[in-house]
CSV table of C-alpha atoms in Angstrom, one decimal:
chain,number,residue,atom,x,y,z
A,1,UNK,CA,19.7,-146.7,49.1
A,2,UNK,CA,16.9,-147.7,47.0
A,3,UNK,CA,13.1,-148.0,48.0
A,4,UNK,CA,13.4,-152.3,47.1
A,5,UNK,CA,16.0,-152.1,49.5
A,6,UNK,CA,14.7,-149.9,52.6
A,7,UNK,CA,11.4,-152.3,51.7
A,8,UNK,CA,13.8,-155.5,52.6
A,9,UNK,CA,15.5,-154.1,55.3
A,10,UNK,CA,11.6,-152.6,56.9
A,11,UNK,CA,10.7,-156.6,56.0
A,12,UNK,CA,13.9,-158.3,57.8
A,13,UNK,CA,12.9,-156.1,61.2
A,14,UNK,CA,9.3,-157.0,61.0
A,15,UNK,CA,10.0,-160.6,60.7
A,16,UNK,CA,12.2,-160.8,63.4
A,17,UNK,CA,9.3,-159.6,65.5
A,18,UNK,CA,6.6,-161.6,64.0
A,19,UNK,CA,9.0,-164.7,64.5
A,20,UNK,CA,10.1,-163.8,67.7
A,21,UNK,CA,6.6,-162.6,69.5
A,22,UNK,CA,8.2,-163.1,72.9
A,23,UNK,CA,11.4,-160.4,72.4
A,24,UNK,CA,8.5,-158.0,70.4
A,25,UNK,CA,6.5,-158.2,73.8
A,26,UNK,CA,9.4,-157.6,76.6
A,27,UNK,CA,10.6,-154.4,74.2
A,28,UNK,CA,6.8,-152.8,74.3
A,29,UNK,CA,6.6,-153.9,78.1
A,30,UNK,CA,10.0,-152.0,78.6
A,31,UNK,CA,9.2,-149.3,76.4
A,32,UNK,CA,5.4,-148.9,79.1
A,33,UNK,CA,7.2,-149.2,82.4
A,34,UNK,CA,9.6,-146.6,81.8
A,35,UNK,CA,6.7,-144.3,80.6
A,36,UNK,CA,5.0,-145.1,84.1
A,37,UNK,CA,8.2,-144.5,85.9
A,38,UNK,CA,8.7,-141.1,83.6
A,39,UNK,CA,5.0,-140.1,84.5
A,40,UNK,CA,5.4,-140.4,88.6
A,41,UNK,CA,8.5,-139.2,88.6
A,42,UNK,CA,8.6,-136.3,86.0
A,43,UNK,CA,8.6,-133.0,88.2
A,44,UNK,CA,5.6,-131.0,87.7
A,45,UNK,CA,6.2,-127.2,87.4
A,46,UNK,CA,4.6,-123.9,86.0
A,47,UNK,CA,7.0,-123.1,83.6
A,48,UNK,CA,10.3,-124.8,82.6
A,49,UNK,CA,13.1,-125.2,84.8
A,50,UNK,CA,15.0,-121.9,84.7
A,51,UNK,CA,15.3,-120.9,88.6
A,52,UNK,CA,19.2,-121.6,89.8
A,53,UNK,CA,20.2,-122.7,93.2
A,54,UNK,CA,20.0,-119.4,95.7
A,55,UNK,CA,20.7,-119.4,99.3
A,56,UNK,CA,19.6,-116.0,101.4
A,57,UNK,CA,21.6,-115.5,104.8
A,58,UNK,CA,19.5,-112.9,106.9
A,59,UNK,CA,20.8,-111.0,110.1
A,60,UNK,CA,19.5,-108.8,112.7
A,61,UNK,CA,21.0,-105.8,114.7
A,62,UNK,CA,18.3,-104.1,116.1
A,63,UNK,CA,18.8,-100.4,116.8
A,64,UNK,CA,21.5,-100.2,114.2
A,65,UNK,CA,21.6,-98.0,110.8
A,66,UNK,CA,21.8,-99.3,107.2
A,67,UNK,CA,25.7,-98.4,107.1
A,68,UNK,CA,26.4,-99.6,110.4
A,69,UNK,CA,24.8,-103.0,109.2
A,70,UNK,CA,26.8,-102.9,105.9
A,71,UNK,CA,29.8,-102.4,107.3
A,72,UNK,CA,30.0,-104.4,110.9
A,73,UNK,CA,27.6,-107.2,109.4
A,74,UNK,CA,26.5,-107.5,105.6
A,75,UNK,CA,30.2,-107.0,104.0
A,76,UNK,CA,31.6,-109.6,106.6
A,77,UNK,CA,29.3,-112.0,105.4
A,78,UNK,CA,29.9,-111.2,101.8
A,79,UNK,CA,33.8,-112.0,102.5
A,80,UNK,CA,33.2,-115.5,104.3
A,81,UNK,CA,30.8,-116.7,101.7
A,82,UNK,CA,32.6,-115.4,98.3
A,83,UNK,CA,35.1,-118.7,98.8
A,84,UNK,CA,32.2,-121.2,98.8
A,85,UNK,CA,32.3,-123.9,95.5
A,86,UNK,CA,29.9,-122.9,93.2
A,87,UNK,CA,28.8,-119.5,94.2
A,88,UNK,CA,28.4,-117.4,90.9
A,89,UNK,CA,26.5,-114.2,91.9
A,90,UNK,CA,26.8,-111.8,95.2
A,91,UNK,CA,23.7,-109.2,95.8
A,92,UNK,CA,23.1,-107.6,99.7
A,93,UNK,CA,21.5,-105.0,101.0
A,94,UNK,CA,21.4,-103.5,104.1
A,95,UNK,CA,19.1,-101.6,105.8
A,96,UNK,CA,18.0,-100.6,109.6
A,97,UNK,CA,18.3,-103.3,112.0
A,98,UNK,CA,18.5,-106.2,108.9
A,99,UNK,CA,20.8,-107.2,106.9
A,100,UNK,CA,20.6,-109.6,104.0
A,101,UNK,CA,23.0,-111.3,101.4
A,102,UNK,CA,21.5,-113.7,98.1
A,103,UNK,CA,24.0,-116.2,97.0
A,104,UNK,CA,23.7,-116.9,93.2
A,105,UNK,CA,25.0,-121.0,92.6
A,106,UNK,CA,26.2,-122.9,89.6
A,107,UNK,CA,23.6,-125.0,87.3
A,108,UNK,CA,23.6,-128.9,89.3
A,109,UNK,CA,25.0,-127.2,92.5
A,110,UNK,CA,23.7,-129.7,95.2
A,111,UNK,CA,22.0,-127.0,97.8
A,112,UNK,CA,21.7,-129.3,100.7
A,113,UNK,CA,26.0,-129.1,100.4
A,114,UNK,CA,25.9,-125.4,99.7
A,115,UNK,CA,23.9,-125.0,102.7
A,116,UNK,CA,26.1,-126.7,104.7
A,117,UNK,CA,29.2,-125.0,103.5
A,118,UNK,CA,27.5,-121.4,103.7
A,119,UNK,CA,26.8,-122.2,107.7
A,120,UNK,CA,30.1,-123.1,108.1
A,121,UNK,CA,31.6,-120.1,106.4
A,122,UNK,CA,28.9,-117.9,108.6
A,123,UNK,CA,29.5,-119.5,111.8
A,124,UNK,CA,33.4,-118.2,112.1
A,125,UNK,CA,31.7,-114.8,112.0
A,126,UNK,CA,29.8,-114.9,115.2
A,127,UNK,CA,32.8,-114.0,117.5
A,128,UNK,CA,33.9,-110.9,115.6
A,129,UNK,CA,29.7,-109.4,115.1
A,130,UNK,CA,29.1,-106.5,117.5
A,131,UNK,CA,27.2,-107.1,121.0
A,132,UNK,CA,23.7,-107.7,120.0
A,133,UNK,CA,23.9,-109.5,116.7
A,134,UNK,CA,21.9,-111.9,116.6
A,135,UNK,CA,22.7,-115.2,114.7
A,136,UNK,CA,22.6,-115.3,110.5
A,137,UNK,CA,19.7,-117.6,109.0
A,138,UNK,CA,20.0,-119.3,106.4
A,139,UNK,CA,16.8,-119.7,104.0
A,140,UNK,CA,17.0,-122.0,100.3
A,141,UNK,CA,15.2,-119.1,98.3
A,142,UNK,CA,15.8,-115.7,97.3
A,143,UNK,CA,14.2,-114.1,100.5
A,144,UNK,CA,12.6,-111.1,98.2
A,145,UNK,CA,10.7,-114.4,96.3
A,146,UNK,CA,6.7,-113.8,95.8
A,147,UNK,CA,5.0,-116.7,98.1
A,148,UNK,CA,3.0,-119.4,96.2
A,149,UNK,CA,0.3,-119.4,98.8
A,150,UNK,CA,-1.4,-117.7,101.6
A,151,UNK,CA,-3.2,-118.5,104.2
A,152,UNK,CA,-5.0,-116.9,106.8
A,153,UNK,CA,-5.6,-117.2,110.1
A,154,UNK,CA,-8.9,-115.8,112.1
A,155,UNK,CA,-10.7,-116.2,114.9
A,156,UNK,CA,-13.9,-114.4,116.5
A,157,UNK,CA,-13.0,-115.3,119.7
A,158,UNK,CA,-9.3,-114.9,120.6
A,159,UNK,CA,-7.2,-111.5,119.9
A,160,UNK,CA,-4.9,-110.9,117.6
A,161,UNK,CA,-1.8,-111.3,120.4
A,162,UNK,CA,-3.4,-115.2,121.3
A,163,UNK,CA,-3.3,-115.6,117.6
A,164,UNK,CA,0.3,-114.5,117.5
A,165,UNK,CA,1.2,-117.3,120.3
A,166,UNK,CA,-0.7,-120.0,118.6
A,167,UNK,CA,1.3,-118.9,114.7
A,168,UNK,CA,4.4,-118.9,116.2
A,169,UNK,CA,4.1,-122.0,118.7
A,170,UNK,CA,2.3,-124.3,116.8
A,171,UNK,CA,1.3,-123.2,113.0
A,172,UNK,CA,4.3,-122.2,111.6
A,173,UNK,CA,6.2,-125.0,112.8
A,174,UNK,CA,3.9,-127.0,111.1
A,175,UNK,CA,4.0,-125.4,107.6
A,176,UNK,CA,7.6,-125.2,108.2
A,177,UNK,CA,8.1,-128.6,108.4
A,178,UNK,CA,6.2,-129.0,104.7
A,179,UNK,CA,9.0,-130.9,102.4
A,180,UNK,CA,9.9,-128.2,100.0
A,181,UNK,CA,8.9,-124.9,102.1
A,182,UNK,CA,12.1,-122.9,102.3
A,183,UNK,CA,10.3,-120.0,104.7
A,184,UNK,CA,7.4,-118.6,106.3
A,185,UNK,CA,6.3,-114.9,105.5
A,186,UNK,CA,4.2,-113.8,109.0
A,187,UNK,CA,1.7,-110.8,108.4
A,188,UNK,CA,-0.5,-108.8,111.4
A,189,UNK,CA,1.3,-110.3,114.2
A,190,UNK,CA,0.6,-108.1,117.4
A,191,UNK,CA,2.7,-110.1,120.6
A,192,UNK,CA,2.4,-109.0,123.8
A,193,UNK,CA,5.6,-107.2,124.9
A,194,UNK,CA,6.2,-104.5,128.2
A,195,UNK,CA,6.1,-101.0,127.1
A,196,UNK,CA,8.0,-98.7,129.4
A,197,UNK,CA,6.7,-95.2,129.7
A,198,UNK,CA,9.1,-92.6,130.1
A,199,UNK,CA,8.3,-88.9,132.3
A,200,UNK,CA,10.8,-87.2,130.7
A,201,UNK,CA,9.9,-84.6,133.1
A,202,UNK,CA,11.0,-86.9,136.4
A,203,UNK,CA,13.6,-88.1,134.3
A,204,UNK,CA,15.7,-85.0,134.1
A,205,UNK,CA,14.5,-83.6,138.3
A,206,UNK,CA,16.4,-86.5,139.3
A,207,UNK,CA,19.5,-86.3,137.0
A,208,UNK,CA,19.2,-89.1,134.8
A,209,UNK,CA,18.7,-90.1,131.7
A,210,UNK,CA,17.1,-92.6,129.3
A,211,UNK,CA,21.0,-94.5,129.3
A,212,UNK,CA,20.6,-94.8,133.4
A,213,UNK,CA,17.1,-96.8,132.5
A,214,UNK,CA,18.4,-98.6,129.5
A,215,UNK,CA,21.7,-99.9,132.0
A,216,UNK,CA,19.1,-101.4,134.6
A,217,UNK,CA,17.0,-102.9,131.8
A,218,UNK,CA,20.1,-105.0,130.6
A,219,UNK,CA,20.5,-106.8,133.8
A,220,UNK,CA,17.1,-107.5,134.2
A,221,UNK,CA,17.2,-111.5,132.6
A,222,UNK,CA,20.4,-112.8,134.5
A,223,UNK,CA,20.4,-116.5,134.9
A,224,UNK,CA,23.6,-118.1,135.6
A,225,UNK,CA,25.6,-121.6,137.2
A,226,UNK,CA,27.4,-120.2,141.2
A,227,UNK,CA,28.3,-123.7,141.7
A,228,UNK,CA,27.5,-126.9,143.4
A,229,UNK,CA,26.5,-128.3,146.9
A,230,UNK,CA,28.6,-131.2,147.7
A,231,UNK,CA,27.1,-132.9,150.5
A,232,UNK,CA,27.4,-137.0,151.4
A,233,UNK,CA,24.5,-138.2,149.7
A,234,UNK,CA,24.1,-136.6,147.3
A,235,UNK,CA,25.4,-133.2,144.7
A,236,UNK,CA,22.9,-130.0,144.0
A,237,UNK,CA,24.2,-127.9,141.1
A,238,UNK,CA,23.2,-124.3,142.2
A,239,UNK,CA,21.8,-121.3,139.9
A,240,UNK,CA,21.7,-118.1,140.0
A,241,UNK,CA,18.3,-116.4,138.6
A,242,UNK,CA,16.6,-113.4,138.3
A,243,UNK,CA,13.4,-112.9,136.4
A,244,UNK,CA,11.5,-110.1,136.0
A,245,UNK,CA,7.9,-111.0,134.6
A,246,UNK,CA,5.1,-108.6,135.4
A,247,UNK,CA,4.9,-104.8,135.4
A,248,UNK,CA,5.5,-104.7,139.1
A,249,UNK,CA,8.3,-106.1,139.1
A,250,UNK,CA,9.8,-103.6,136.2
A,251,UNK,CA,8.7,-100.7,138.1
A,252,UNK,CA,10.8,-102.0,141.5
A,253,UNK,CA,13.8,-102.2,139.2
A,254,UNK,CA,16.4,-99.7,141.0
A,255,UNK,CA,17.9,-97.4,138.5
A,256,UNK,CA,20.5,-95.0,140.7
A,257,UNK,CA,20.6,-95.0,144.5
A,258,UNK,CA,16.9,-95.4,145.6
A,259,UNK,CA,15.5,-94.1,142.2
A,260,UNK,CA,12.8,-97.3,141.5
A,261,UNK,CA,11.8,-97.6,137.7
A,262,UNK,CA,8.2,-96.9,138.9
A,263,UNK,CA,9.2,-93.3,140.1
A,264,UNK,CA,9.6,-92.2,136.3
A,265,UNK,CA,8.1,-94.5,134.3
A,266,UNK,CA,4.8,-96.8,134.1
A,267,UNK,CA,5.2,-100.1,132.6
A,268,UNK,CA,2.1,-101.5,130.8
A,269,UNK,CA,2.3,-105.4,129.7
A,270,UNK,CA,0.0,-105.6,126.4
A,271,UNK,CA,0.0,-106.0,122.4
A,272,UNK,CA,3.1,-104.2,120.7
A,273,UNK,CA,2.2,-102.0,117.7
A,274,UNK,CA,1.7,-103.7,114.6
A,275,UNK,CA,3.1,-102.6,111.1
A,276,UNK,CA,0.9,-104.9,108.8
A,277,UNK,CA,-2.6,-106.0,109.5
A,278,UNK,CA,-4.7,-108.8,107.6
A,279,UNK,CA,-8.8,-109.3,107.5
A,280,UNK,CA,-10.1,-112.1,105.6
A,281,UNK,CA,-14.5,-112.9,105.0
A,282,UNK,CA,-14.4,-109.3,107.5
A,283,UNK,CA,-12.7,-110.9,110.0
A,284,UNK,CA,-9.6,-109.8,111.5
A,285,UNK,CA,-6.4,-112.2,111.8
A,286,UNK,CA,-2.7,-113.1,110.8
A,287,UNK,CA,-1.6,-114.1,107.6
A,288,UNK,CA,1.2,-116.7,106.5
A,289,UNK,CA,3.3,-116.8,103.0
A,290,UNK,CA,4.5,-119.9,101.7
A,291,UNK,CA,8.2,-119.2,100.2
A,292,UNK,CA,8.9,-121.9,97.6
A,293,UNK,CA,12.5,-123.5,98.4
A,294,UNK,CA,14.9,-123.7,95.0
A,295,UNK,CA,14.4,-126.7,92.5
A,296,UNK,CA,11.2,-128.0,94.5
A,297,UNK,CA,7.8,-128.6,93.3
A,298,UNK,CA,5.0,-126.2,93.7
A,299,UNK,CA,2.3,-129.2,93.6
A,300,UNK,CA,3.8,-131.1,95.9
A,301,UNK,CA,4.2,-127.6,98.4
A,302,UNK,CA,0.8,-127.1,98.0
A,303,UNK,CA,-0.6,-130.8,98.7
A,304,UNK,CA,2.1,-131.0,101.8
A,305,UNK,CA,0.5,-127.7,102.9
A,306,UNK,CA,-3.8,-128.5,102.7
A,307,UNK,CA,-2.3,-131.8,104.7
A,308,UNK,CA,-1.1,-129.9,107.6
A,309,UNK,CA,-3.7,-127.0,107.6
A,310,UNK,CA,-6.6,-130.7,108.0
A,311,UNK,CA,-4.3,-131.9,110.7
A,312,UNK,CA,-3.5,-128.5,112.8
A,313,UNK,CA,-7.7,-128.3,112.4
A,314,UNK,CA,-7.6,-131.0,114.4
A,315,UNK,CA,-6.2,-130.0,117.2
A,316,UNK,CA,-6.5,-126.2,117.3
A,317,UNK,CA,-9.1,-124.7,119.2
A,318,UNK,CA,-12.5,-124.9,117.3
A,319,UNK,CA,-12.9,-121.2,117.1
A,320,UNK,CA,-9.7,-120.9,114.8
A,321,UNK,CA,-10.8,-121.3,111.2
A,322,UNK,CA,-7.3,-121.5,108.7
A,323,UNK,CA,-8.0,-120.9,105.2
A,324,UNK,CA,-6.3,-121.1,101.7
A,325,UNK,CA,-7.0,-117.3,100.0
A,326,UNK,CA,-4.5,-118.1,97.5
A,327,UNK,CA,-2.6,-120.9,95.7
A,328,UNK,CA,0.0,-120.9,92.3
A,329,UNK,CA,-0.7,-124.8,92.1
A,330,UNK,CA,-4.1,-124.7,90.8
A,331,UNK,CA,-2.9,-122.6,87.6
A,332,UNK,CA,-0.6,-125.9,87.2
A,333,UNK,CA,-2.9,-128.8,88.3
A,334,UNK,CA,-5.9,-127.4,85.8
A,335,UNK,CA,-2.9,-126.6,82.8
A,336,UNK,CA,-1.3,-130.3,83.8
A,337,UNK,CA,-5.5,-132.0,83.3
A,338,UNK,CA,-5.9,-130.0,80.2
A,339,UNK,CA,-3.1,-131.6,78.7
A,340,UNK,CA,-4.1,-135.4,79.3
A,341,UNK,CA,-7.5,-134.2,78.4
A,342,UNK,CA,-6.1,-133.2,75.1
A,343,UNK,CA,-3.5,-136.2,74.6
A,344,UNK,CA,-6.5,-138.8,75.5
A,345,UNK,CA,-8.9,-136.9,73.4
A,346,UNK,CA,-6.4,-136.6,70.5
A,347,UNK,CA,-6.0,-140.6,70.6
A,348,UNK,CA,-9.6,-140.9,71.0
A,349,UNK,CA,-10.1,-139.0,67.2
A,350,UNK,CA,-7.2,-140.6,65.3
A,351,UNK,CA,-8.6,-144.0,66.0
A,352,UNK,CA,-12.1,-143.3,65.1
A,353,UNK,CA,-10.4,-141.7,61.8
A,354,UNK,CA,-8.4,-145.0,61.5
A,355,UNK,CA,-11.7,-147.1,62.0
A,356,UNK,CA,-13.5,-144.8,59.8
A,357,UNK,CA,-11.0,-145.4,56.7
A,358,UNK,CA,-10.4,-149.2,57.2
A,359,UNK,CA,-14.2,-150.0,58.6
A,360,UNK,CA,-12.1,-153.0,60.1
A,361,UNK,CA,-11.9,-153.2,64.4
A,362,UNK,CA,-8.9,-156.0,63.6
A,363,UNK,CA,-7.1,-153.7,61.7
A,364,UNK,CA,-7.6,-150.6,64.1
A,365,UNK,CA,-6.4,-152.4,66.7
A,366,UNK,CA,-3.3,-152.7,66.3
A,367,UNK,CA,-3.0,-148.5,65.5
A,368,UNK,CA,-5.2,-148.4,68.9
A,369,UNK,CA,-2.5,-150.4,70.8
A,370,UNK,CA,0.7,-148.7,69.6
A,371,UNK,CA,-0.2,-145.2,70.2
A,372,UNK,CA,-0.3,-145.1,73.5
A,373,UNK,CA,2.7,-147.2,73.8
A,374,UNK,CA,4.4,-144.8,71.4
A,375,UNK,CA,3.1,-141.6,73.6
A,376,UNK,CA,4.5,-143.6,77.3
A,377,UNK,CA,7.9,-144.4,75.2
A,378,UNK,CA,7.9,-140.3,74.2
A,379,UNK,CA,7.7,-139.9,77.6
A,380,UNK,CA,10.1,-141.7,78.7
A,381,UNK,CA,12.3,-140.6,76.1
A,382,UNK,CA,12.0,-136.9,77.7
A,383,UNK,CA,12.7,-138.3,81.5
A,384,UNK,CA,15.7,-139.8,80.2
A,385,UNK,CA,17.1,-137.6,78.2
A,386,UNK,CA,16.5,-135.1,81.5
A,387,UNK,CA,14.2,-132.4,80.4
């Protein structure tokens, strides 16, 4: 094709617009709103999205080894969940008192439905776990994932176990509940638990052993239905309960005959030992990890998350301060300003060059109108085309 005639052809699609102003003006208005709708609705990330769709399941056997746990728990699991759609990667590990399996999905796998299928698949495993298993979670992220923000939680007035009660009652449920947090990692928790000291010396006059204390301890929370009262006005559903809550009433436990818990053991109620411990501005406290859920947006975690730390503010006790120490979405805001900084700045110099060679504000424009219209329409171009 021959310059005369690309010339005619470039002349028969200008004149259609300049004699039909009204079709040139709803193309351009199309070509802005699905920039606008491209610009509040394009996901905002880090780095590109490369992260698949991963499921954790997580168990607990407390008092139980790493092979014990891989063989009665983690490769149970592994066997229910291998027939879920989509799953293309296995990885577990086991070790004592935990066991924990990563499910690997398919590129598009909807993880709300994998979810779903994986607690199905789980929950036909309950009835054949040992005595003491406790119930698999499920969590939307690799559990072994870095968190993408920390907070901390201090106080110079309440101890570290009344900081425990207020995480675990109140905070966490509130971060929890942050669209797009898949899990909550809990550091320097100390709760208040009985600790049972043993004379192994008393123990062994009497002819008993650590098993005869560990049998009584196991009946110790016993709360079941005996029955009703039938009478002529009216019905009473009767229970049977037995509670044990203070150290007294651990020490009257009978163990053998008239042996009393007391007579070889003291029983202190108090803070447990604590593996991990967290100060923040030299102030002792509990920290929390914000676990990212798969194929959700980091901003929008971290702007769900400052919400809920100004409401719980509100209506925790004024002596508990929570703080942000850390947070991936700042790298990402400041990288996301830097770029409309430089795309308005850019537009900015080409239409002061354009001025500069024409010396005409007519002629510029129509240059200083159709650049930005052309950037929206890239934009749009990329949401549509689903990058």
């Amino acid at each position: 094709m021959s310059i005369q005639q690309q010339n005619a052809q470039g002349a028969k699609l200008a004149g259609l617009f300049v004699r039909r102003p009204v079709l040139a003006v709803v193309i351009n208005a199309l070509i802005v709103v699905g920039g606008l709708a491209a610009f509040l609705g394009v996901e905002v990330r880090e780095l590109p999205q490369v992260d698949q769709p991963v499921l954790s399941i997580n168990t607990q056997f407390d008092g139980a080894s790493a092979d014990t746990v891989d063989r009665e728990i983690t490769s149970e699991v592994e066997g229910a969940v291998a027939r879920v759609q989509g799953v293309t990667g296995i990885s577990s590990s086991s070790s004592y008192g935990r066991g924990q399996v990563t499910l690997t999905f398919a590129d598009g796998t909807n993880l709300d439905s994998a979810t779903s299928d994986v607690r199905d698949a789980t929950a036909r495993l309950i009835n054949r776990f040992p005595d003491g298993v406790d119930a698999p979670t499920i969590v939307k992220a690799d559990s072994n994932a870095q968190s993408i923000m920390q907070l901390s939680v201090t106080s110079p007035t309440l101890s570290r176990d009344d900081l425990t009660n207020l995480v675990d009652n109140q905070i966490s449920q509130a971060l929890a509940a942050v669209p797009g947090v898949a899990d909550l990692q809990i550091y320097g928790e100390q709760a208040k638990v009985f600790t049972i000291g043993v004379d192994q010396n008393k123990l062994a006059s009497l002819g008993l052993t650590v098993a005869n204390i560990q049998t009584a301890l196991s009946s110790i929370a016993f709360d079941t239905a005996a029955g009703t009262i039938n009478g002529a006005n009216q019905n009473i559903s009767v229970r049977a309960l037995a509670e044990v809550t203070t150290p007294a009433d651990f020490e009257n436990l009978i163990i053998n005959g008239k042996t009393r818990l007391g007579d070889v053991a003291t029983v202190v109620f108090g803070p447990a030992n604590s593996s991990s411990g967290l100060h923040s501005d030299g102030k002792s406290g509990i920290g929390i990890g914000i676990i990212r859920a798969a194929q959700s947006n980091t901003v929008q975690i971290s702007d769900g998350v400052y919400k809920a730390v100004a409401q719980l503010q509100q209506t925790l006790p004024k002596s508990v301060s929570i703080k942000v120490s850390s947070d991936d979405s700042i790298f990402i805001s400041g990288a996301l300003h830097e770029v409309e900084r430089s795309l308005g700045l850019a537009v900015c110099i080409v239409i002061a060059v354009i001025f500069l060679f024409l010396m005409d504000w007519r002629a510029t424009l129509v240059p200083a109108i159709s650049m930005p219209v052309a950037l929206i329409g890239a934009i749009a171009g990329i949401y549509l085309a689903g990058f």
